[in-house]
Coordinates of C-alpha atoms in Angstrom, one line a residue:
X137 CA -17.8 71.7 -10.0
X138 CA -21.2 73.6 -10.1
X139 CA -24.3 71.7 -8.9
X140 CA -27.7 73.3 -9.6
X141 CA -30.0 72.1 -6.8
X142 CA -33.7 72.9 -6.3
X143 CA -34.1 75.1 -3.2
X144 CA -37.6 73.9 -2.4
X145 CA -37.1 70.2 -3.1
X146 CA -33.4 69.4 -3.1
X147 CA -32.6 66.4 -5.3
X148 CA -31.3 63.8 -2.9
X149 CA -29.0 62.3 -5.5
X150 CA -27.1 65.6 -5.8
X151 CA -27.2 66.3 -2.1
X152 CA -25.5 62.9 -1.6
X153 CA -22.8 63.7 -4.1
X154 CA -21.9 66.9 -2.3
X155 CA -22.1 65.2 1.1
X156 CA -19.5 62.7 -0.3
X157 CA -17.3 65.6 -1.3
X158 CA -17.5 66.9 2.3
X159 CA -16.8 63.4 3.7
X160 CA -13.6 63.3 1.6
X161 CA -12.4 66.6 3.1
X162 CA -13.7 68.9 0.4
X163 CA -14.6 72.6 0.6
X164 CA -18.0 73.7 -0.8
X165 CA -20.1 76.9 -1.3
X166 CA -23.8 76.6 -0.5
X167 CA -26.9 78.8 0.0
X168 CA -28.3 79.7 3.4
X169 CA -31.2 81.9 4.4
X170 CA -28.7 84.9 4.7
X171 CA -25.6 84.6 2.5
X172 CA -24.0 82.0 0.4
X173 CA -21.7 80.1 2.8
X174 CA -18.4 78.3 2.4
X175 CA -18.0 75.2 4.5
X176 CA -16.6 71.8 5.2
X177 CA -17.2 68.9 7.6
X178 CA -16.7 70.2 11.2
X179 CA -14.8 67.0 12.1
X180 CA -12.2 67.4 9.3
X181 CA -9.3 69.5 10.7
X182 CA -7.4 69.6 7.5
X183 CA -10.4 71.0 5.6
X184 CA -11.0 73.6 8.4
X185 CA -7.3 74.7 8.0
X186 CA -8.0 75.1 4.2
X187 CA -11.0 77.4 5.0
X188 CA -8.8 79.6 7.3
X189 CA -6.3 79.9 4.4
X190 CA -9.0 80.6 1.9
X191 CA -10.6 83.4 4.0
X192 CA -7.2 84.7 5.2
X193 CA -8.6 84.6 8.7
X194 CA -7.0 84.6 12.1
X195 CA -7.3 81.3 14.0
X196 CA -8.5 83.3 17.1
X197 CA -11.7 83.9 15.2
X198 CA -13.6 80.6 15.0
X199 CA -16.2 80.0 12.3
X200 CA -19.8 79.2 13.2
X201 CA -21.4 76.0 12.1
X202 CA -24.7 74.6 10.9
X203 CA -26.7 71.9 12.7
X204 CA -29.6 70.0 11.2
X205 CA -32.1 70.7 14.1
X206 CA -32.4 71.3 17.9
X207 CA -31.5 67.7 18.7
X208 CA -28.3 68.1 16.7
X209 CA -27.5 71.3 18.5
X210 CA -27.8 69.7 21.9
X211 CA -25.1 67.2 20.9
X212 CA -22.6 70.0 20.1
X213 CA -23.5 72.6 22.7
X214 CA -24.8 72.9 26.3
X215 CA -28.4 74.0 26.0
X216 CA -30.3 75.3 29.0
X217 CA -34.1 75.1 29.2
X218 CA -34.3 78.8 28.4
X219 CA -32.0 78.4 25.4
X220 CA -34.0 75.4 24.1
X221 CA -37.3 77.2 24.3
X222 CA -35.9 80.2 22.6
X223 CA -34.3 78.3 19.8
X224 CA -37.4 76.1 19.3
X225 CA -39.4 79.3 18.7
X226 CA -37.0 80.8 16.2
X227 CA -35.3 78.0 14.3
X228 CA -34.9 77.3 11.5
X229 CA -34.2 80.9 10.8
X230 CA -31.6 83.7 10.2
X231 CA -30.0 83.5 13.7
X232 CA -26.6 82.5 15.0
X233 CA -26.7 81.5 18.6
X234 CA -23.6 81.6 20.8
X235 CA -23.5 78.6 23.1
X236 CA -20.9 76.8 25.2
X237 CA -19.6 74.0 23.0
X238 CA -19.6 70.4 24.0
X239 CA -16.6 68.0 23.8
X240 CA -17.7 67.0 20.3
X241 CA -16.7 70.4 18.9
X242 CA -13.0 70.5 17.8
X243 CA -10.9 73.0 19.8
X244 CA -10.1 75.0 16.7
X245 CA -13.9 75.8 16.5
X246 CA -14.1 77.2 20.0
X247 CA -13.3 80.7 21.4
X248 CA -11.1 81.1 24.5
X249 CA -14.4 81.0 26.5
X250 CA -15.2 77.6 24.9
X251 CA -18.2 79.1 23.0
X252 CA -19.4 78.4 19.4
X253 CA -21.7 80.1 17.0
X254 CA -24.4 77.7 15.8
X255 CA -27.0 78.1 13.0
X256 CA -30.0 76.2 11.7
X257 CA -30.9 78.2 8.6
X258 CA -34.3 78.2 7.0
X259 CA -32.8 76.7 3.8
X260 CA -33.7 73.2 2.6
X261 CA -30.5 72.6 0.8
X262 CA -28.1 73.2 3.7
X263 CA -30.3 71.3 6.1
X264 CA -30.5 68.3 3.7
X265 CA -26.7 68.5 3.3
X266 CA -26.0 68.4 7.1
X267 CA -28.5 65.5 7.4
X268 CA -26.8 63.6 4.6
X269 CA -23.3 64.2 6.0
X270 CA -24.2 63.3 9.5
X271 CA -22.1 66.1 11.0
X272 CA -22.4 69.8 11.3
X273 CA -21.0 71.9 8.4
X274 CA -18.7 75.0 8.9
X275 CA -20.4 78.2 7.9
X276 CA -18.5 81.4 6.8
X277 CA -19.8 83.9 4.3
X278 CA -18.6 83.6 0.7
X279 CA -16.7 86.9 0.4
X280 CA -13.7 88.3 -1.5
X281 CA -10.7 89.4 0.6
X282 CA -11.9 93.0 0.5
X283 CA -15.2 91.9 2.2
X284 CA -17.4 92.0 -0.9
X285 CA -20.2 89.4 -0.6
X286 CA -21.0 87.1 -3.6
X287 CA -24.7 86.7 -4.0
X288 CA -24.5 84.6 -7.1
X289 CA -23.2 81.0 -7.2
X290 CA -21.6 81.3 -10.6
X291 CA -19.6 84.3 -9.4
X292 CA -18.4 82.3 -6.4
X293 CA -17.4 79.5 -8.8
X294 CA -15.5 82.0 -11.0
X295 CA -13.7 83.7 -8.1
X296 CA -12.6 80.7 -6.1
X297 CA -12.2 78.2 -8.9
X298 CA -10.3 75.0 -7.9
X299 CA -9.9 76.2 -4.3
X300 CA -13.5 75.0 -3.8
X301 CA -14.4 71.4 -4.6
X302 CA -18.1 72.1 -5.2
X303 CA -20.4 75.1 -5.5
X304 CA -24.1 74.6 -5.1
X305 CA -26.3 77.0 -7.1
X306 CA -29.5 77.2 -5.0
X307 CA -30.8 80.4 -6.5
X308 CA -30.9 83.9 -5.0
X309 CA -30.4 84.5 -1.2
X310 CA -31.2 87.5 1.0
X311 CA -27.7 88.8 1.1
X312 CA -28.1 90.1 4.7
X313 CA -26.2 88.7 7.7
X314 CA -27.9 86.7 10.5
X315 CA -28.6 88.1 13.9
X316 CA -26.1 86.9 16.5
X317 CA -27.5 86.3 20.0
X318 CA -25.5 84.9 22.9
X319 CA -27.5 82.4 25.0
X320 CA -24.6 81.4 27.2
X321 CA -26.5 82.7 30.2
X322 CA -30.2 82.8 30.6
X323 CA -30.0 86.6 29.9
X324 CA -29.7 86.9 26.1
X325 CA -27.1 89.3 24.7
X326 CA -27.5 90.7 21.2
X327 CA -24.1 90.6 19.5
X328 CA -25.2 91.7 16.1
X329 CA -28.6 92.8 14.7
X330 CA -29.2 91.2 11.3
X331 CA -32.0 89.6 9.3
X332 CA -33.5 87.8 12.3
X333 CA -35.9 89.8 14.5
X334 CA -34.2 90.6 17.8
X335 CA -37.1 92.6 19.4
X336 CA -38.0 89.4 21.4
X337 CA -34.7 89.8 23.3
X338 CA -35.0 93.5 24.2

């Protein structure tokens, strides 16, 4: 099912319909400020298993997830004063921050070191979606098995078909990955340089 949603002023009626699909264990594709993402409700283990199958991904590689805001992050991760100040300056934005997960995060979503990748994208659609769902949403890029990235919602819809329960067309996205920065310690570690400016951490 393809939903066309306004990226500047997402129609709440459509956001609620997609949130209901997530609540019922559905998998969706949605725009972020980097790639189109594929996701589900972080608290639905069966849906998470479906995403691992869809992406043909090893369970030792947890997915990152999207929170609505900083307050939401502090429920799902341990946030030091330094991490809080850093994220407050840069979020919403094209960053994935690695933090120690809280007990609310399902074990399947944590690394062996109990860390998780957390995003708050500068995209009104996915923030409205997380807000309507009331839980974080899994975030993994919408790619083909060979790694090719889909930049167009209709191509995602054509490729995945019934394996996805909804696809949101929110217009074009940047098509560049987020910058990944570990804030586990108070000395930041740049894991991947992407769209977000990492010069602040060097």
